[in-house]
Amino acid sequence: MFQPFNEDQHLLLQDLAFPQTKRLTYVVSVVYLLVSISHFFVLNSGLDKSILISLGLFSSLAIFASAHYLPRFMNPATSAMHLVVVLAMLLNTLTHMYLSNNLWQSSTLMLVIVALGGFMVERRLLLLSLFSGLVIWASMVMHMNMHSDTRLLVHCSFGLGMSVMVSLLLFSHRVGVFSQLVEQRKQLQYVADVDQLSLCLRRHAFDIKAEALLSESDKKAFSVLYCDLDYFKLLNDGMGHSAGDEALQRFGQLLLTLAKPQQLVVGRMGGEEFVLAGCIGEEQAAQLAEQIVQNLEQLMIPHPESLSSMYLTCSIGVASSAVNHDFSSLCKYADKALYIAKHSGRNQHQVHNHYQLPEGLKMPVVA
């Protein structure tokens, strides 16, 4: 429970707890509104009535405003809403202790504050809640000692101890449950983002990460490499889909291994098409493409049906930009370069800005 949280995990915990916290905050706001109204009919003292009614209305409005407006400025606003609720309860408790000699009522409010800490996922707010209860309890001890009321002190101390235990158990359980949900969300996100055969990113996840890399690239060069396994359909038809799956798996591992030193993202676009993207210049991208072509052939994955080699090969199109990056344009250019590589004999790479169309070959029309 007191292990340091990873920042990303903490934000996920806050995000998961947010809907429940928001509902709870609205409920507490309504409760304070009803308490404020009840004070109008129950209390006889004009001064106490005006103070407690005003305080109840203020607490209700502050808690409601925190649930309604804080999420617009903070994401998630879980901890902030909890803090507003705790402070409002502390303010009300201290006011009741000051105005009332009914220590049973004050102790009940104190125990509610402490128990509230158990419904949080923020340790600092749990400690604040425990500290608030301790301050109120110390005040009660001083008051009881002055009146020599040992019996009441024992009862309140026992109640406080039980409330602290319940609060810690609730907190531990709540954090444990949300931690499991975080892990489940991570697993589901991994399954949604990663192609389980090649271990490369799926198209949507690749686009998101590539765009993020592009936005961080600033003035660095950025390159996109489109890869396509040559005559892959003939491999599936001739040797079966199990051989095709194994080939995709080994090619994916090769791409991930070669892309790691350059910190490139690797995605599988579907079928036998793969793409790499990252902050490398045109020369580095061309060298990487040639490295992929050579290393794939060195893997010697059998492909007796291939028309370019006895082993599985690939064609690669490269597109780079030094300034004014446009990801969609780079993808189109890389696809055009791949088209040239495939129609120039395959088992090779082509760079978008440095190729000549073979005689009789026309560039495909881009819609």
XYZ file of C-alpha atoms in Angstrom:
367
model
C 0.000 0.000 0.000
C 2.843 2.373 0.795
C 5.018 1.390 -2.158
C 5.806 4.367 -4.421
C 3.458 4.617 -7.393
C 4.618 4.803 -10.952
C 3.354 8.118 -12.355
C 1.595 6.493 -15.307
C -0.017 3.900 -13.047
C -1.098 6.624 -10.620
C -2.797 8.568 -13.425
C -4.588 5.390 -14.539
C -5.769 4.797 -10.966
C -7.066 8.348 -10.785
C -8.776 7.948 -14.150
C -10.482 4.695 -13.139
C -11.646 6.132 -9.811
C -12.919 9.377 -11.324
C -16.523 8.305 -12.249
C -17.170 6.881 -8.765
C -15.595 9.899 -7.095
C -17.739 12.285 -9.115
C -20.945 10.440 -8.171
C -19.864 10.308 -4.520
C -19.103 14.030 -4.537
C -22.574 14.880 -5.859
C -24.143 12.674 -3.165
C -22.123 14.384 -0.399
C -23.167 17.754 -1.813
C -26.850 16.790 -1.549
C -26.305 15.459 1.993
C -24.839 18.790 3.115
C -27.741 20.615 1.515
C -30.218 18.451 3.460
C -28.198 18.913 6.678
C -28.270 22.672 6.163
C -32.054 22.612 5.708
C -32.524 20.391 8.775
C -30.559 22.863 10.915
C -33.242 25.439 10.177
C -35.888 23.279 11.895
C -33.812 21.616 14.616
C -31.685 24.385 16.129
C -33.109 26.958 18.499
C -30.153 29.296 18.936
C -30.258 32.030 16.327
C -26.457 32.383 16.181
C -25.822 28.622 15.886
C -28.592 28.311 13.325
C -27.242 31.057 11.076
C -23.634 29.795 11.312
C -24.415 26.125 10.660
C -26.967 26.789 7.921
C -24.526 29.105 6.145
C -21.691 26.596 6.583
C -23.838 23.733 5.292
C -24.926 25.679 2.222
C -21.344 26.779 1.559
C -20.080 23.200 1.883
C -22.806 21.877 -0.416
C -22.098 24.532 -3.038
C -18.287 24.088 -2.817
C -18.496 20.304 -3.168
C -20.989 20.555 -6.048
C -18.789 23.121 -7.816
C -15.725 20.883 -7.411
C -17.539 17.981 -9.105
C -18.973 20.168 -11.853
C -16.098 22.512 -12.715
C -12.811 20.918 -11.627
C -12.905 18.228 -14.386
C -12.894 21.047 -16.934
C -9.516 22.269 -15.669
C -7.888 19.074 -14.400
C -7.758 15.596 -15.886
C -8.412 13.560 -13.913
C -9.746 15.685 -11.026
C -10.157 12.744 -8.615
C -7.700 13.909 -5.957
C -8.899 17.520 -6.085
C -12.549 16.505 -5.511
C -11.541 14.249 -2.624
C -9.575 17.093 -1.087
C -12.535 19.503 -1.282
C -14.797 16.936 0.411
C -12.275 16.260 3.197
C -11.701 19.958 3.871
C -15.451 20.668 3.922
C -16.041 17.831 6.395
C -13.122 19.000 8.548
C -14.452 22.572 8.594
C -17.939 21.385 9.588
C -16.580 19.085 12.297
C -14.433 21.770 13.897
C -17.356 24.219 13.802
C -19.653 21.677 15.478
C -17.027 21.036 18.146
C -16.741 24.745 18.812
C -20.477 25.427 18.971
C -21.683 22.192 20.558
C -20.862 20.347 23.760
C -22.227 17.147 22.244
C -18.955 15.248 21.854
C -20.740 12.135 20.599
C -21.863 14.061 17.535
C -18.373 15.484 17.029
C -16.766 12.041 17.367
C -19.176 10.639 14.785
C -18.186 13.331 12.305
C -14.525 12.689 13.092
C -14.879 8.981 12.363
C -16.649 9.748 9.083
C -13.695 11.925 8.024
C -11.223 9.161 8.815
C -13.311 6.502 7.056
C -13.581 8.731 3.994
C -9.842 8.319 3.510
C -10.440 4.663 2.765
C -12.410 5.508 -0.369
C -9.459 7.302 -1.974
C -6.617 6.161 -4.193
C -4.371 9.088 -3.252
C -2.138 8.293 -0.264
C -1.514 11.933 0.627
C -5.258 12.483 1.028
C -5.536 9.338 3.127
C -2.801 10.677 5.421
C -4.531 14.084 5.501
C -7.746 12.389 6.565
C -5.956 10.429 9.306
C -4.174 13.559 10.485
C -7.462 15.480 10.586
C -9.014 12.758 12.721
C -5.981 12.810 15.013
C -6.233 16.595 15.498
C -9.938 16.376 16.337
C -9.312 13.435 18.668
C -6.552 15.372 20.476
C -8.926 18.300 20.910
C -11.544 15.978 22.359
C -8.992 14.448 24.742
C -8.091 17.871 26.093
C -11.769 18.756 26.504
C -12.591 15.461 28.237
C -9.611 15.718 30.576
C -10.849 19.108 31.655
C -14.199 17.524 32.522
C -12.689 14.239 33.848
C -14.865 12.201 31.502
C -12.671 9.086 31.203
C -15.504 6.802 30.031
C -16.256 8.989 27.008
C -12.545 9.241 26.191
C -12.209 5.433 26.122
C -15.233 5.061 23.849
C -14.028 7.735 21.414
C -10.489 6.306 21.368
C -11.843 2.835 20.599
C -14.072 4.237 17.854
C -11.191 6.184 16.341
C -8.950 3.088 16.352
C -11.625 0.980 14.650
C -12.290 3.733 12.092
C -8.572 3.965 11.265
C -8.382 0.190 10.741
C -11.461 0.230 8.520
C -10.087 3.197 6.587
C -6.758 1.450 5.951
C -8.486 -1.775 4.913
C -10.790 0.088 2.554
C -7.887 2.018 1.079
C -5.794 -1.113 0.609
C -8.697 -2.979 -1.015
C -9.642 -0.061 -3.255
C -6.069 0.475 -4.463
C -5.685 -3.271 -4.981
C -8.857 -3.481 -7.072
C -7.925 -0.470 -9.184
C -4.380 -1.810 -9.607
C -5.849 -5.002 -11.047
C -8.028 -2.923 -13.370
C -4.965 -0.965 -14.457
C -3.130 -4.183 -15.300
C -6.168 -5.514 -17.171
C -6.446 -2.254 -19.107
C -2.755 -2.449 -19.990
C -3.166 -6.027 -21.192
C -6.228 -5.162 -23.266
C -4.442 -2.120 -24.678
C -1.460 -4.306 -25.574
C -3.687 -6.800 -27.370
C -5.445 -3.955 -29.183
C -2.200 -2.206 -30.165
C 0.148 -5.094 -30.970
C -0.184 -7.697 -33.708
C 0.233 -10.946 -31.780
C 1.886 -12.758 -34.709
C 4.663 -10.330 -35.655
C 4.686 -8.348 -32.349
C 4.648 -5.144 -34.404
C 2.109 -2.403 -33.822
C -1.265 -2.567 -35.492
C -2.069 0.167 -37.974
C -4.029 2.482 -35.671
C -1.482 2.243 -32.842
C 1.377 2.738 -35.315
C -0.212 5.889 -36.751
C -0.630 7.351 -33.259
C 2.966 6.640 -32.192
C 4.426 7.739 -35.533
C 2.496 11.018 -35.353
C 3.754 11.502 -31.789
C 7.341 10.925 -32.927
C 6.794 13.334 -35.796
C 5.474 16.059 -33.492
C 8.558 15.651 -31.280
C 10.990 15.569 -34.195
C 11.186 19.387 -34.353
C 13.913 20.147 -36.940
C 15.229 16.582 -37.142
C 14.937 14.599 -40.349
C 12.076 12.098 -40.460
C 11.783 8.961 -42.596
C 9.185 6.335 -43.462
C 10.035 2.864 -44.822
C 7.366 0.733 -46.490
C 8.226 -2.996 -46.613
C 6.448 -5.689 -48.602
C 7.338 -9.394 -48.631
C 7.877 -10.551 -52.217
C 5.449 -13.125 -53.648
C 4.057 -13.836 -50.182
C 0.766 -15.180 -51.534
C 2.703 -17.850 -53.435
C 4.413 -18.820 -50.163
C 1.052 -19.254 -48.437
C -0.374 -21.190 -51.373
C 2.678 -23.403 -51.872
C 3.816 -24.127 -48.301
C 0.678 -23.461 -46.262
C -0.426 -20.733 -43.899
C 1.631 -22.099 -40.993
C 4.798 -21.465 -43.005
C 3.459 -18.027 -43.897
C 2.765 -17.227 -40.236
C 6.265 -18.326 -39.250
C 7.727 -16.116 -42.007
C 5.718 -13.106 -40.769
C 6.836 -13.785 -37.209
C 10.536 -13.952 -38.138
C 10.317 -10.887 -40.361
C 8.603 -8.927 -37.592
C 11.363 -9.894 -35.151
C 13.976 -8.815 -37.698
C 12.355 -5.402 -38.155
C 12.010 -4.832 -34.405
C 15.646 -5.796 -33.828
C 16.992 -3.508 -36.559
C 14.669 -0.620 -35.640
C 15.505 -0.617 -31.926
C 18.935 1.140 -32.126
C 17.354 3.918 -34.230
C 14.301 4.139 -31.904
C 11.905 3.668 -34.823
C 8.318 2.492 -34.493
C 7.379 -0.614 -36.459
C 3.876 -1.479 -37.615
C 2.145 -4.173 -39.598
C -0.262 -2.587 -42.043
C -1.954 -5.867 -42.862
C -1.047 -9.057 -44.671
C 2.626 -8.947 -45.659
C 3.002 -5.148 -45.505
C 5.081 -3.505 -42.774
C 6.160 0.075 -42.113
C 8.865 1.772 -40.058
C 9.019 5.442 -39.092
C 11.280 7.634 -37.020
C 13.751 10.474 -36.747
C 16.505 9.390 -39.140
C 17.848 11.022 -42.278
C 17.525 9.786 -45.833
C 20.991 8.213 -45.908
C 20.425 6.336 -42.641
C 17.000 5.193 -43.834
C 18.460 3.888 -47.096
C 21.188 2.025 -45.197
C 18.604 0.525 -42.870
C 16.461 -0.560 -45.833
C 19.437 -2.273 -47.444
C 20.250 -3.917 -44.123
C 16.694 -5.276 -43.884
C 16.850 -6.665 -47.434
C 20.193 -8.380 -46.812
C 19.391 -9.730 -43.340
C 16.087 -11.177 -44.504
C 17.794 -13.119 -47.254
C 20.412 -14.301 -44.749
C 17.627 -15.782 -42.626
C 17.138 -18.216 -45.527
C 13.403 -18.648 -45.058
C 12.508 -21.188 -47.797
C 10.330 -19.854 -50.603
C 10.525 -22.251 -53.573
C 7.659 -20.466 -55.345
C 9.413 -17.079 -55.393
C 10.313 -15.615 -58.769
C 13.213 -13.546 -57.389
C 15.073 -15.951 -55.077
C 14.905 -19.395 -53.524
C 14.433 -17.685 -50.164
C 11.931 -15.124 -48.875
C 12.836 -11.549 -49.878
C 11.285 -8.119 -49.504
C 10.977 -4.821 -51.344
C 11.228 -1.507 -49.529
C 10.271 2.068 -50.376
C 11.917 4.928 -48.485
C 10.749 8.526 -48.140
C 12.496 11.187 -46.059
C 12.035 14.830 -45.223
C 14.478 17.202 -43.554
C 11.951 19.991 -42.904
C 8.195 20.606 -43.074
C 7.263 17.038 -42.231
C 3.921 15.775 -43.475
C 3.319 12.187 -42.350
C 0.595 11.398 -44.880
C 2.731 12.740 -47.734
C 5.755 10.759 -46.593
C 3.625 7.611 -46.514
C 2.452 8.250 -50.082
C 6.006 8.866 -51.269
C 7.262 5.707 -49.547
C 4.430 3.739 -51.148
C 5.402 5.092 -54.576
C 9.034 4.145 -53.980
C 7.889 0.661 -52.936
C 5.916 0.412 -56.174
C 9.110 1.156 -58.122
C 11.115 -1.376 -56.099
C 8.562 -4.109 -56.763
C 8.492 -3.393 -60.506
C 12.274 -3.150 -60.768
C 13.001 -6.756 -59.875
C 12.062 -6.861 -56.142
C 14.495 -7.883 -53.373
C 15.722 -4.266 -53.172
C 14.953 -0.811 -51.819
C 14.209 2.457 -53.576
C 14.377 5.997 -52.204
C 11.617 8.329 -53.323
C 13.740 11.242 -54.462
C 16.359 9.226 -56.282
C 14.866 6.815 -58.766
C 14.089 6.676 -62.432
C 10.976 5.009 -63.764
C 11.894 1.901 -65.780
C 11.013 2.151 -69.448
C 7.327 1.504 -70.080
C 6.416 1.730 -66.375
C 3.827 4.271 -65.300
C 3.354 5.711 -61.838
C 0.071 4.592 -60.237
C -2.542 7.316 -59.929
C -2.996 8.405 -56.306
C -6.594 9.175 -55.478
